[in-house]
Short mmCIF file of C-alpha atoms in Angstrom, two decimals:
data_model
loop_
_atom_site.label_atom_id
_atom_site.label_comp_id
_atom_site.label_asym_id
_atom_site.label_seq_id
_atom_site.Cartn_x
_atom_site.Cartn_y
_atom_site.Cartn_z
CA UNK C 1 0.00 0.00 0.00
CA UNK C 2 1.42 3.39 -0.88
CA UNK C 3 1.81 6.38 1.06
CA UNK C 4 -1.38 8.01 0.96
CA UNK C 5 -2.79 4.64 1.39
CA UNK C 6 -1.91 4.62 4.39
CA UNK C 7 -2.29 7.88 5.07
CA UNK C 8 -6.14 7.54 4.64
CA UNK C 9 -6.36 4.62 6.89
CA UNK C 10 -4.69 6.52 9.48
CA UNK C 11 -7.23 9.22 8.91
CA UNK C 12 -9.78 7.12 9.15
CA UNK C 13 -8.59 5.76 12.32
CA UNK C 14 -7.80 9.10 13.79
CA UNK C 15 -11.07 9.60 12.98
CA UNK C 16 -12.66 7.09 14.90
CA UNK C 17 -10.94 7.47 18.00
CA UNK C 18 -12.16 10.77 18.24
CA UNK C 19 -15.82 9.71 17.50
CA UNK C 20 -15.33 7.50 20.32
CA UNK C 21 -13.87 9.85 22.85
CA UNK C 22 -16.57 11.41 21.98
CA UNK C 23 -19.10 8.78 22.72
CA UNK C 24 -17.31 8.17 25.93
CA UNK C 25 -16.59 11.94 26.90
CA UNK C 26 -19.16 11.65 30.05
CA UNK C 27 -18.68 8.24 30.93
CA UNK C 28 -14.83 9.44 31.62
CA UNK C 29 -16.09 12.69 33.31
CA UNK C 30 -18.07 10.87 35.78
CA UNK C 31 -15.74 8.30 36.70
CA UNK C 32 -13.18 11.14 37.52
CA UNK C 33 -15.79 12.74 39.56
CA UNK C 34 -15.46 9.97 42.13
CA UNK C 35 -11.90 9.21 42.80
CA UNK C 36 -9.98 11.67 44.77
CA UNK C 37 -8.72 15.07 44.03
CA UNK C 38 -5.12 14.10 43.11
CA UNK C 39 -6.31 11.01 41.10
CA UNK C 40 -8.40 13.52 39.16
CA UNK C 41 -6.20 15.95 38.77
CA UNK C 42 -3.35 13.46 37.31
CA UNK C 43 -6.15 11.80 35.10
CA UNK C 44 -7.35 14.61 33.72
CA UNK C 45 -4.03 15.89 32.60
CA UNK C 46 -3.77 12.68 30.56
CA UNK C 47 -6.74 12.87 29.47
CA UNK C 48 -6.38 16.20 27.79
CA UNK C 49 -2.89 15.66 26.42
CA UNK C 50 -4.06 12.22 24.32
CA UNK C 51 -7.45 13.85 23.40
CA UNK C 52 -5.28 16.53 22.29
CA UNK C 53 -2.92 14.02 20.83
CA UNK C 54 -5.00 12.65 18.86
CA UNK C 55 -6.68 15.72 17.21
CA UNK C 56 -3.49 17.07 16.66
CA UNK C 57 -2.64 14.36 14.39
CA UNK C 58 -6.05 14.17 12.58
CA UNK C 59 -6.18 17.90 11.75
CA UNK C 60 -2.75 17.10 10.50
CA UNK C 61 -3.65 14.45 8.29
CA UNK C 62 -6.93 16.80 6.53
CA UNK C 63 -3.82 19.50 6.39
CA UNK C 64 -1.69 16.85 4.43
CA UNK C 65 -4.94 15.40 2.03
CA UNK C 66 -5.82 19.60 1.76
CA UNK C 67 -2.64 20.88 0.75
CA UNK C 68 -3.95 23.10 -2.13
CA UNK C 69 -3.78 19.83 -4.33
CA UNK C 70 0.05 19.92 -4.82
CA UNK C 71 0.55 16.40 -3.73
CA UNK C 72 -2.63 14.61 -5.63
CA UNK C 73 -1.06 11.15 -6.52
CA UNK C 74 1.92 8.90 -5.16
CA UNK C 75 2.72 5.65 -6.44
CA UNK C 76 5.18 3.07 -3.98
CA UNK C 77 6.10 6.02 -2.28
CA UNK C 78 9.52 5.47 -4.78
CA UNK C 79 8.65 6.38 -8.03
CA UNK C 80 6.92 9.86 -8.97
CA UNK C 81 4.81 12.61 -7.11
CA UNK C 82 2.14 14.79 -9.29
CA UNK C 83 1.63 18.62 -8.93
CA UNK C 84 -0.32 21.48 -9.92
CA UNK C 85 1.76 23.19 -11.71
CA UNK C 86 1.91 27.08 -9.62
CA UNK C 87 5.33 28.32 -9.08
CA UNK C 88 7.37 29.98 -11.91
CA UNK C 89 10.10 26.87 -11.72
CA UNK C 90 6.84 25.17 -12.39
CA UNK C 91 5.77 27.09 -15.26
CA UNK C 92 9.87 26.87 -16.62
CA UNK C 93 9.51 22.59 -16.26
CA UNK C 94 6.06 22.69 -18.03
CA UNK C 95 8.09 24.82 -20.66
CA UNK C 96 10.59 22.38 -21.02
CA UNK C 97 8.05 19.44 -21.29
CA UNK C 98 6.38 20.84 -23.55
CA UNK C 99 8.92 21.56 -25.84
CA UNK C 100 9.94 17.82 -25.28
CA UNK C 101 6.86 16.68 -26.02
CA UNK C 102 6.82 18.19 -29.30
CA UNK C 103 10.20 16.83 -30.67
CA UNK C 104 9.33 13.27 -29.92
CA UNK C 105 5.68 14.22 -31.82
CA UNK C 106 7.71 15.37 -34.61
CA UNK C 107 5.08 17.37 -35.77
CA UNK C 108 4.88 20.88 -36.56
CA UNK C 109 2.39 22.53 -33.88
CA UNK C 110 2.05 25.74 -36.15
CA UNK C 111 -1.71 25.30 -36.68
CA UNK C 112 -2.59 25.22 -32.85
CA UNK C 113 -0.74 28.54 -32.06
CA UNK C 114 2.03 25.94 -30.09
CA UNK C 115 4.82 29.02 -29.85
CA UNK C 116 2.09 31.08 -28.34
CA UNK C 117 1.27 28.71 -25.96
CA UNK C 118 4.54 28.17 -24.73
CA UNK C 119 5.07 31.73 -24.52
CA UNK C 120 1.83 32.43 -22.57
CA UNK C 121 1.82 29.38 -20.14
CA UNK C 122 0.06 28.65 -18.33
CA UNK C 123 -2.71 30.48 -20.30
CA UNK C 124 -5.88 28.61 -20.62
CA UNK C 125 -4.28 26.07 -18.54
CA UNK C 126 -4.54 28.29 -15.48
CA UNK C 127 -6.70 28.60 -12.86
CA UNK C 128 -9.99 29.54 -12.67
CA UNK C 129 -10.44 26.85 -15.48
CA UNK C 130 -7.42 24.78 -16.27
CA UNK C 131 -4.54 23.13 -14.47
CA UNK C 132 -1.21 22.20 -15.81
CA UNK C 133 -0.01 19.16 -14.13
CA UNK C 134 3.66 18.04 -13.84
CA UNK C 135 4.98 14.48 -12.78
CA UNK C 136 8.40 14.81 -10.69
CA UNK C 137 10.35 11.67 -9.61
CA UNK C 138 11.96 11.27 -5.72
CA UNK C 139 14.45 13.31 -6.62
CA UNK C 140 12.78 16.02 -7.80
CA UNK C 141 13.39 15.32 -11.68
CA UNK C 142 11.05 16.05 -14.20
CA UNK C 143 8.98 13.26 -15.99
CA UNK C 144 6.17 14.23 -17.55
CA UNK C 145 2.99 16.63 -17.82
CA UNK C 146 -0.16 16.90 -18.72
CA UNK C 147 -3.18 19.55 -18.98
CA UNK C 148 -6.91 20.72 -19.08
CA UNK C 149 -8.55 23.69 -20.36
CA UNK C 150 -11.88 25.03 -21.04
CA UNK C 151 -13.05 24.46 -24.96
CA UNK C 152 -15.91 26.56 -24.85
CA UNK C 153 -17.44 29.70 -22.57
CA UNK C 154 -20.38 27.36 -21.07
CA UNK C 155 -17.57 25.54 -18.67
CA UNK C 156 -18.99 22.26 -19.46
CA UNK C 157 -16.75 20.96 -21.35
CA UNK C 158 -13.12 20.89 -21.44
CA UNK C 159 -10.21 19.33 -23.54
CA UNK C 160 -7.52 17.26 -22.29
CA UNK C 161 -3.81 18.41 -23.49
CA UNK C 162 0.05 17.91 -23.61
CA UNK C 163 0.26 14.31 -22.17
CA UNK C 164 3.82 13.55 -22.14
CA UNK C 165 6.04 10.92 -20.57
CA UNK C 166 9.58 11.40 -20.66
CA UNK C 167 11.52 8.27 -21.85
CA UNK C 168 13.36 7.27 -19.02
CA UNK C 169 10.13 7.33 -17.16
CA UNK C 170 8.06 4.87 -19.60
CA UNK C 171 6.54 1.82 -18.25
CA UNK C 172 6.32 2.01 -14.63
CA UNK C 173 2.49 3.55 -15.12
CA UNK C 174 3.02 7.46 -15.24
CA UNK C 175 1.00 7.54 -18.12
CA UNK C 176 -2.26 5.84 -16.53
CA UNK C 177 -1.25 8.08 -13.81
CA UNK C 178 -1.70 11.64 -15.27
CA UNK C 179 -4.81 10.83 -17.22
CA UNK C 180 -6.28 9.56 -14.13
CA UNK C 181 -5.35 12.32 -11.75
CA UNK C 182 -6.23 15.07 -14.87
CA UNK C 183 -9.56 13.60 -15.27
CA UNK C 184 -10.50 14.17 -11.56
CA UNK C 185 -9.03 17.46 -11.70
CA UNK C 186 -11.65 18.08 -14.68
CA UNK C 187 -14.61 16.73 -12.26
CA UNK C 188 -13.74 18.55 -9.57
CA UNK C 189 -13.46 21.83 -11.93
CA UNK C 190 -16.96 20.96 -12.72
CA UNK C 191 -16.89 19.86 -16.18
CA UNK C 192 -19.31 17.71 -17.80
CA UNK C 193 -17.13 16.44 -20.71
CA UNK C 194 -13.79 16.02 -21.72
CA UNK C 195 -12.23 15.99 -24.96
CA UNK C 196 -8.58 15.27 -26.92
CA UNK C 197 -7.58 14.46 -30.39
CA UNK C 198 -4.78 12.36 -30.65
CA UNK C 199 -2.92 10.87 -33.55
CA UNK C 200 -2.62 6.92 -34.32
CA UNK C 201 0.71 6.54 -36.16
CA UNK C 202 2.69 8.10 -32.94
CA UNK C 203 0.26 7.67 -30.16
CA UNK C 204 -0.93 3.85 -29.78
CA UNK C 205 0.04 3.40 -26.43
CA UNK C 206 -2.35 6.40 -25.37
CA UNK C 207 -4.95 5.40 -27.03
CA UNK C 208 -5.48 2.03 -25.92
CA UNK C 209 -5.14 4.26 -22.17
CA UNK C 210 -7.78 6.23 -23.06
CA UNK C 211 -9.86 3.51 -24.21
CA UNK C 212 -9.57 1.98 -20.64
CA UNK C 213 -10.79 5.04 -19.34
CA UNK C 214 -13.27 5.35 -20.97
CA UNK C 215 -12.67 7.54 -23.51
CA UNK C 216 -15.15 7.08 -27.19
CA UNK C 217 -14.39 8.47 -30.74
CA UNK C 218 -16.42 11.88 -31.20
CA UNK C 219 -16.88 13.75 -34.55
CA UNK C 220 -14.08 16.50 -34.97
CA UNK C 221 -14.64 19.65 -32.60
CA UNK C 222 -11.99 21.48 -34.48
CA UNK C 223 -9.93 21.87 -38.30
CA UNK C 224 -7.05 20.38 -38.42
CA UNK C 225 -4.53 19.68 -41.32
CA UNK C 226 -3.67 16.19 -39.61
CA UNK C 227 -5.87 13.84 -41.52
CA UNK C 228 -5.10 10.74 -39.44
CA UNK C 229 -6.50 12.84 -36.05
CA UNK C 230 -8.90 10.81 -34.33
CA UNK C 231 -11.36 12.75 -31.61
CA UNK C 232 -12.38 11.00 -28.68
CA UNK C 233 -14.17 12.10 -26.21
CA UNK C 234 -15.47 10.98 -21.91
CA UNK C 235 -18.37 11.92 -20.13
CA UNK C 236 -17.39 12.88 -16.74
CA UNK C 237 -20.90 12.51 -15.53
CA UNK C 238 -20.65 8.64 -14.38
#
C-alpha cells in the first residue's frame, strides 16, 4: 500500500478514536468525579494531552490530504509525485516538457498557435479553469505533464492536453497516472465532458489508455490539417 494509502487509513482511524472519545466523553467525566482530588487531577491531565494528541494528528492528516492539491497522486512512495503546476520553476519545467513533447511528436504545432502557448503558459491552462499538471520523480526530476482547459465559454466541457512521458520514465504507469489524476481534476473543476484528439501513427500506447478510461471516438470539434486525427471524447458525468 502506498503512502497516501496509508495515510487515509490513518485518517480514518484518527477519525474514529475521536468519534469514540466522543461517545465516551461523560462516561470518563463521571468516573473522575469519584476518585480523589489528586487522582483527578493526574487523570485529567492525561486525558487532555491524548485527546489533544490525537486531534493534533487528525487535523494534520486533513492538512496533508488539503494541501492546495500539490501532492494529488503517489505511487510506492519510490517512483513519482504529481503537482499542480503554480510556481514559476513550475511554469519553466512545463516549458521544457512541452517543448519535449513536441520533438518526440515530430510534428509541426504551427496550426494550434504551439509558440504562443509556450510563450503564454500557463494560459488557458490556469486557474480559474485549467490546471497544468507536472509528474516529478523522488528526486525532484522532471517526468512528464499533462493539462486541461476550457473548450468553450459554457464551462462544461473541457479538452484534455500535452500528455507527455519522458523516456526514461516509460513503463512504470506514469502515463495511466496523469490521465487519471487530470480527469478528476476536470470533475472537480466541474466539467461535464472532456475531450482530446490524438494521432494513431505516434500515439498507440495512449490510445489504448484512453480507451480503458473510458474515452469514445467523437466527430471532430476542431480543423485540423492532420488527416489521421482521431477525436475522442469521456463523459465525466458517471
Amino acid at each position: 500500500m502506498g503512502k497516501s494509502g496509508r495515510q487515509t487509513r490513518s485518517l480514518f482511524g484518527g477519525i474514529l478514536s475521536i468519534n469514540h472519545f466522543m461517545q465516551n466523553r461523560e462516561h470518563v467525566g463521571k468516573r473522575l468525579m469519584t476518585t480523589s482530588r489528586v487522582q483527578a487531577q493526574v487523570g485529567l491531565v492525561h486525558f487532555i494531552a491524548s485527546t489533544w494528541k490525537s486531534l493534533r494528528y487528525g487535523l494534520g492528516l486533513f492538512s496533508h490530504l488539503c494541501d492546495n492539491y500539490r501532492a494529488i497522486y503517489t505511487m510506492d512512495n519510490t517512483k513519482f509525485r504529481i503537482v499542480s503546476a503554480q510556481t514559476a520553476e513550475d511554469i519553466a519545467t512545463a516549458r521544457d516538457l512541452f517543448t519535449a513533447y513536441v520533438a518526440w511528436l515530430n510534428i509541426d504545432l504551427g496550426f494550434q498557435d504551439f509558440q504562443s502557448e509556450l510563450d503564454f503558459l500557463p494560459g488557458k491552462y490556469g486557474a480559474p479553469y485549467g490546471d497544468l499538471l507536472l509528474a516529478y520523480s523522488i528526486e525532484n526530476k522532471p517526468l512528464g505533464c499533462v493539462a486541461v482547459r476550457p473548450l468553450d465559454d459554457s464551462k462544461q466541457l473541457c479538452e484534455m492536453k500535452r500528455l507527455y512521458v519522458s523516456p526514461e520514465a516509460r513503463g512504470m504507469g506514469l502515463g495511466k497516472a496523469l490521465v487519471a489524476a487530470i480527469v478528476q481534476r476536470a470533475k472537480d473543476l466541474g466539467y461535464k465532458e472532456m475531450r482530446l484528439d490524438t494521432l494513431p501513427s505516434r500515439m498507440q500506447g495512449a490510445i489504448v489508455l484512453y480507451t480503458r478510461v473510458g474515452f469514445v471516438e467523437t466527430p471532430p470539434y476542431y480543423e485540423t490539417p492532420m488527416n489521421e486525427t482521431v477525436f475522442l471524447a469521456l463523459d465525466l458525468t458517471r
